[in-house]
Every structure is written in structure tokens, then in C-alpha cells.
């Protein structure tokens, strides 16, 4: 195979820049692997390392600073047969550190060349995440306050299965790069070299000194034994193809029961996180749909998962539903003070014909609605059971759903042990004396 | 006729699959996380790819890579994630990379209120990119729109090679409602135009055309993609003529065709003195308000629901306002799209109703603003 370098665009690095050596080493690696221009994608980002894509006549993709690994991930997942080679500088590693860690963990078959020259060459020689503290750079004293990172140790610690460190002046660089590209998994090669435009004008640094400095760090020559595992893309496809189709697909429901009430009902279920308020709302909607109603359901809760209010607002109507807000509910189920506080303003707006089914002893805001108090605790219902039990009591009165609709809805949205427990709960709630003596505040 | 009981996020996922989307990547964020779940339920089973990015930047970045490798791609987030998408949105514009971006808006500013809705990003979506070139923003109001506009969003993204936003809202994305699937409008699906025969220039455009023909990274012909200002060959250029021609074309290809995708609903009533203009979930309240006010004889109002927000459908606005004394813009923010109405229709007759307290604007509030001004 021939060189993949772009004959029309010769390299344009500063005289003496180490990147040019790395460029030719990468091209020799492509030749060694006999790769054609359509078999390689060179993905780069910002900085002098971002010139690499220009100098190759292959598939190329040049993007934003430090983000090359993210583009490469999409390309590789979409075109698994491509050899995807990413070039980044030490600057890109700094700004895109999260992507490096993620790539090491993920082990998608990409090859990352870090063109490490200890400073931002393109923007004036500022310090990067690999600048030694004693170096003189364009960031004043700031680099003296920070410690440089060892890219290879970080990559190995994050799970990279192939990690190499090399000087751009080593004759065996091309062989290391061809091994990295040939490796099926994420491979990182940290290539140290001179930035003659900035760094080596202010700091004494030679290829020999680079070798000496490298020798003070752990040696990385390729395979990291403890990180060997199967490649992400191949594994993704294997697991995906072995998985059954999603079980959560949407389903259509037809009306199989007569319409229980002719009018629209606005309903608010008020509880606390963990009270299964949202599940009860969903069940109520499903039951209503089986009775030929349309439904909307929106939930309100805090960002805390197992604490705070949980509210489900529903509109059930034989007619299409426009506005989804519940402002003057016909029915409120109040099970916990958290939910009552969240929607306190609803109570004053309720009409005398409205109903509030509430846990006995719960303090409610003033309302004209009829109060139906239930001592769920005395009847042996746990907190997680009370929302469903409340629906059973409502269904026993046939408004806004019937018991048959409720059971139909339950069979629609649950199965196995959950269904059995739900059916059992329905039976227990049928035994509660109902309706209670109504009270008014 | 059977009914689905789904939320807007699920409907977007269904629309995306219908449109041929086979790559989805996102980072979890309320209220958009339901889309990640819905796509995970669907795409892998049909041979597609779902990635969870290490952050929002990675999520959109992998979409850009996959799109250039030939897949129809989508990502979804909320306001804080759009902030992190910004640099890659600019890239999608400049690199002409088809992508659908769903913003399930939540109350802001900043991390704001994760579980409360708002429409506070509509100017941000338009202007949240460096360079300020135009984008397309579609705004669904219900589950039905979520499906249909997602298909339109893919068709536009692919045809015009650009990012297209779906400006959803917690109150749409996470509100479930009944809908008959067969009653949903399902636009026919189109794809990007592929280059055929002859030498390939990745950003080359034939005489009289505005969108470059596409070839995928990974195909037999090498393809260049770059975020840098480039000529037709995909190499960096500093030639002012080429640069200006390039940005002019990017603007023209989006703005000059808005007449083809001015999605909207117009409830026009005879003798209406007031026109309510709105979008998103507020459209539902506005339509109810329109019929409430109608009961008050002598005060009919028309309601224009915009489903294409950007580019601004100026012709549509000018037509809708004919014969109307007063325009009332209603939106779930402190007054954003109202600036476009005032620019197109003049300051004097355009009034504003809005709030951003995490609550829906109710039909009663709108009717009051119509009657009492």
C-alpha cells in the first residue's frame, strides 16, 4: 500500500516541530497495515494536532477542542469496519479529560495519539495539563502552582487496555503506532516532542532530555495486562442482538366497558414520594380509557427521589381534552401532608359537589367539598397500598370508574406477582365499610 | 378505535423511529430522560445504536460523528444541556451535519426547576450558537405534534443538512394523554441527497442548488468534515469571497424556504378583534380561551398556533393579522417570541401575556387578558 499523505497538502508544521515526525510515523503505520484511504478515518480537534486531518488523503473529521474522541465514538459505532485514529494535543487532553476517561472505560476500538509538547502551541505557548512546574510558559507563574498529569498512568488507571509512551524521535514509533491501530480496543499513545514555535524557545529541551524525562515515569509499551477485555462495539452488537425486543412498547387500548359517567372529571392525587401516586394515576387513566374516556395525566414531584410531595393530576373526559391543567378538581385523593401542601390552593376552589377522599386525621385546607375520611391504617393498608385502595373505594361508587374497569386497567399494566398483589389488594379494599359518613368542614 | 396513552417524550421517540432515526445519544437530565429510556426500548431491538454520553458534549459529539457516517441521529436534553451543546450546534450548522435536537424545556435560568415546565429557551435555541446563522425550531403542543413534528424535523435536517430543534416542554414531554395512533399525521419520510458520479467535493454545490450532496465517512470515497471555515473542498480557507459565499448559502438554504414548512394551526373567527398568537403547550389553553371568549358575544378572537418558530414565518403572521386590531402573544416566559411579533407586525398593536413560575398559563388568564387587555 502507498502513503496516505495528501500529496497536494504537504505538512506545514514549524521547522523542527515534533508533530511532523509523528505524522510520518503514523503514515508508515498505515502503510505497514496496508490500509487504503477509505479504510481510515483521521479525527482531530483544535491545536497543532488538529492539522493532522489536513495532511491525510483519507476520511477525515476535524472538530472542536478536546472533543475528537466523542465524534470518533459516533463514527466507529456507525462504521465498525473503519480504523479510526484520533489525534489530540496535551491541550485537548486537558479540556477533554472526561472524554479520555470515558474512552478508557468504554474500550471502543479507537486509537488516540496524544501529541504531547507540554504547552498550547497554537495560542501562544500557555501552560497545559502536562507542563512541568519549572517550565517558562506564556501563563506567567500559573504553571508553577500545578502538577502535570501523567497521561499514561491516568489512562491505565481508567481502564485503557493498550497504553504506550514514546518520544517522537524514537525510530520504533511507527511500529508502536501500527500495534496500537492493530489492537482491537482503545489504544492510547502519549508521544512527547518539541514545540519549536514556543516551548523550546523558552525552555532548554532536546530529544535526549525528553528521553531522560520519560525515564523518570513508569514505562508503558502497549498491552496493559489487567485491562484486557472484549471491545465495546463488538460487545454492544453481541448483547444487543441477543436481547429480546423492548417490553415497554406502547399499546393501544379499546373501550370494553360502558362509559361510567357522562361528564368530565378533574382529579388530583396528593401524596408523598413512595406512596405510588403516579402508578395510581396511571392505573386510573388506564381504567378510564377501558370505559371509553380520554385521559391526560401529569405528575408533579420534587427532585428528591424518596422524599417530598408526589402529585398526579388527571383529566378524564368523554370528549377530547385541551388544556391539561387541573384548577378546580371534582375529586381529590389526599394521602399525605406533603402533597396537600403542594396543591393547597385547590381545596378552596372546589365546588360543594366535589369530593375529597382523605386519610383520616390528615389536616386539610378549608374546602366546600364533601369529605370522605378513611382510616387506611386501621384497615391494615400500608402507605404503598393506600392510593390503590382509594381507587377501589371510588370504583365501588362507580364514579369516575367502576370496579370492572379498575381490574381491567390493573391487568393491562401489571403482570405476575405485582398483578396478584394488586388483585388481592382490591379484594381487601372491597371489605372496607363504604361509603363512610360524610362530613363537612 | 384503540387509544394510546403516552407522553410527549414517547411520541417523539416513535416519530424518530418512523423517520428512520437509528442513532441516539444523550446524557440523563429531567425532563428529557424519558426519551433516553424510550429510545433504549426501541433502537437496539431494531439494530440501532443508543449511547449514554459521559456528558452532553459527548452526547451531541457522537451524534455528529454518526450522522457524518450516514446515520439519522437525534439527541435530547433540557436547557442546561443545550448550553453544553452550543459549540457543537455551531459545528452542525457550519459543517452541514443533519441532526435533530430535542429540548424538553424546564423552568430556568440555569439549573432552574428540573420538574417544572417553561418555554424559556426559544430565543436561546435561535441564538445560542457562535456565528449567529439561522436554525430551524419546531414547537409541538401535544403528543400528536410530538410525533408529526419529529418526522418533519428529520426530513428538514436531512434535506437541508442542518440541525433542527424540537422545542418541547416538561408539560408536553412528561404529560401523558390519549391519542389514536391511526389519527396521527405521519408525513412521508425523506433522506439526504447522495452524491452520484464525478469528482466529489464535500461542500460542493451545483449551480442553482443550495445543499451539498452527501457521502458518508466510511464509504468508498474519502470524505472530509471540518468545523473550520472551509471551501467546497472541505479545506480551511481565508479567502473572503469563498467565506462570504459560504455563510450566505448557509443562511439562504434555511431562510428562503420557510414557506415550505410554516407548520401552524389557525382558528380564524369572523369579526375577530384580537388575534392570540402562541406556541407549545400554551396553545392548548389559548384554544380553550378562544372558545370561552367566543361565548361573550361581540368579542370573538382568532388563535394562531405557531409550530414553526424559526425561521420566523413572517408571511403567515402578516396574513393572520389582517383585519385584526390587537395581537396578544402568550408564552411561558417573560417575553421572548413577542419580540419577533413586534419586529414583523409593529410595536403598537402587539400585547404580551407571559409568566415563568413553573405553572401553565390557564385559559382563564388568557381570556381575561383578551377581554380586559
Coordinates of C-alpha atoms in Angstrom, one line a residue, chain A residues 272-428:
Chain A
X272 CA -45.7 11.8 49.3
X273 CA -42.9 10.2 47.4
X274 CA -43.2 6.4 47.8
X275 CA -47.0 6.4 48.0
X276 CA -47.3 5.1 44.4
X277 CA -49.3 8.2 43.5
X278 CA -48.0 8.2 39.9
X279 CA -48.8 4.5 39.5
X280 CA -52.3 5.0 40.9
X281 CA -52.7 7.9 38.4
X282 CA -51.7 5.7 35.5
X283 CA -54.0 2.9 36.7
X284 CA -56.9 5.3 37.0
X285 CA -56.3 6.6 33.5
X286 CA -56.0 3.1 32.0
X287 CA -59.2 2.1 33.8
X288 CA -61.0 5.2 32.4
X289 CA -59.8 4.5 28.9
X290 CA -61.2 1.0 29.0
X291 CA -64.5 2.7 29.8
X292 CA -64.3 4.9 26.7
X293 CA -62.9 8.0 28.2
X294 CA -60.0 10.1 27.1
X295 CA -57.3 10.9 29.7
X296 CA -54.4 13.2 30.5
X297 CA -52.0 12.7 33.4
X298 CA -49.2 14.9 34.6
X299 CA -47.2 14.4 37.7
X300 CA -45.6 16.9 40.0
X301 CA -42.8 16.0 42.4
X302 CA -39.6 17.3 43.8
X303 CA -36.1 16.4 42.5
X304 CA -35.6 14.2 45.6
X305 CA -36.5 10.6 44.9
X306 CA -37.8 9.1 48.1
X307 CA -38.7 12.3 49.9
X308 CA -41.1 15.2 49.3
X309 CA -44.5 15.5 47.6
X310 CA -45.9 13.4 44.9
X311 CA -48.9 14.7 42.9
X312 CA -50.7 13.3 39.9
X313 CA -53.2 15.4 38.1
X314 CA -55.7 13.7 35.8
X315 CA -58.4 14.8 33.5
X316 CA -60.9 12.1 32.3
X317 CA -63.4 13.0 29.7
X318 CA -65.7 11.5 27.1
X319 CA -64.6 14.5 24.9
X320 CA -61.1 15.4 23.7
X321 CA -59.1 17.3 26.3
X322 CA -57.5 20.6 25.6
X323 CA -55.9 22.4 28.5
X324 CA -54.2 19.8 30.8
X325 CA -54.1 21.9 34.0
X326 CA -56.3 20.9 36.9
X327 CA -57.6 24.0 38.7
X328 CA -60.9 23.2 40.1
X329 CA -60.9 19.4 40.8
X330 CA -64.1 17.4 41.1
X331 CA -62.2 14.8 43.1
X332 CA -59.1 14.9 45.3
X333 CA -57.5 11.9 46.9
X334 CA -55.4 13.2 49.8
X335 CA -53.0 10.8 51.4
X336 CA -50.1 12.8 52.8
X337 CA -49.4 16.3 54.1
X338 CA -46.6 16.8 51.5
X339 CA -49.0 16.6 48.6
X340 CA -51.7 18.6 50.3
X341 CA -49.3 21.4 50.9
X342 CA -48.0 21.4 47.3
X343 CA -51.6 21.8 46.0
X344 CA -53.2 23.6 48.9
X345 CA -54.8 26.2 46.7
X346 CA -57.0 23.5 45.0
X347 CA -59.2 23.0 48.1
X348 CA -60.7 26.4 48.3
X349 CA -61.7 26.3 44.6
X350 CA -63.6 23.0 44.9
X351 CA -67.4 23.1 44.5
X352 CA -69.8 21.7 47.1
X353 CA -70.4 18.8 44.7
X354 CA -66.7 18.0 44.7
X355 CA -65.3 15.1 46.8
X356 CA -62.2 14.8 48.9
X357 CA -61.3 11.2 49.8
X358 CA -58.7 11.6 52.6
X359 CA -56.7 9.7 55.1
X360 CA -58.3 10.0 58.5
X361 CA -56.7 12.7 60.6
X362 CA -55.0 14.5 57.7
X363 CA -55.3 18.3 58.2
X364 CA -56.8 19.9 55.1
X365 CA -57.2 23.5 53.9
X366 CA -60.8 24.8 54.0
X367 CA -63.0 23.4 51.3
X368 CA -66.6 23.4 50.4
X369 CA -66.3 19.8 49.0
X370 CA -67.6 16.7 50.7
X371 CA -65.1 14.9 52.8
X372 CA -64.9 11.2 52.7
X373 CA -62.5 10.1 55.5
X374 CA -61.0 6.6 55.5
X375 CA -58.8 5.1 58.3
X376 CA -56.5 3.2 56.0
X377 CA -54.1 2.5 58.8
X378 CA -56.8 0.8 60.9
X379 CA -57.9 -1.3 58.0
X380 CA -54.4 -2.5 57.6
X381 CA -53.2 -0.7 54.4
X382 CA -49.6 0.2 54.2
X383 CA -48.5 3.5 52.8
X384 CA -47.7 2.0 49.5
X385 CA -51.2 0.4 49.2
X386 CA -53.4 3.4 50.1
X387 CA -53.5 5.1 46.7
X388 CA -54.8 1.9 45.0
X389 CA -57.1 1.2 48.0
X390 CA -58.6 4.7 47.5
X391 CA -59.3 3.9 43.8
X392 CA -61.1 0.8 44.9
X393 CA -63.3 2.8 47.2
X394 CA -64.1 5.3 44.4
X395 CA -64.8 2.5 42.0
X396 CA -67.2 0.9 44.4
X397 CA -69.3 4.1 44.0
X398 CA -68.9 3.9 40.2
X399 CA -67.5 7.4 39.7
X400 CA -65.3 8.1 37.8
X401 CA -64.6 4.4 37.2
X402 CA -66.1 1.0 38.1
X403 CA -64.6 -2.0 39.8
X404 CA -64.6 -3.9 36.5
X405 CA -62.7 -1.0 34.8
X406 CA -60.2 -0.9 37.6
X407 CA -59.4 -4.6 37.5
X408 CA -59.2 -4.3 33.7
X409 CA -56.7 -1.5 34.0
X410 CA -54.7 -3.4 36.5
X411 CA -54.5 -6.4 34.2
X412 CA -53.4 -4.1 31.4
X413 CA -50.4 -2.5 33.2
X414 CA -49.2 -5.3 35.5
X415 CA -48.5 -9.0 35.5
X416 CA -47.1 -11.8 37.6
X417 CA -46.7 -11.1 41.3
X418 CA -47.5 -7.4 41.0
X419 CA -50.8 -8.2 39.4
X420 CA -51.6 -10.9 42.1
X421 CA -50.8 -8.4 44.8
X422 CA -53.0 -5.8 43.2
X423 CA -55.9 -8.1 42.8
X424 CA -55.5 -9.2 46.4
X425 CA -55.5 -5.5 47.5
X426 CA -58.7 -4.9 45.5
X427 CA -60.4 -7.7 47.5
X428 CA -59.2 -6.3 50.8

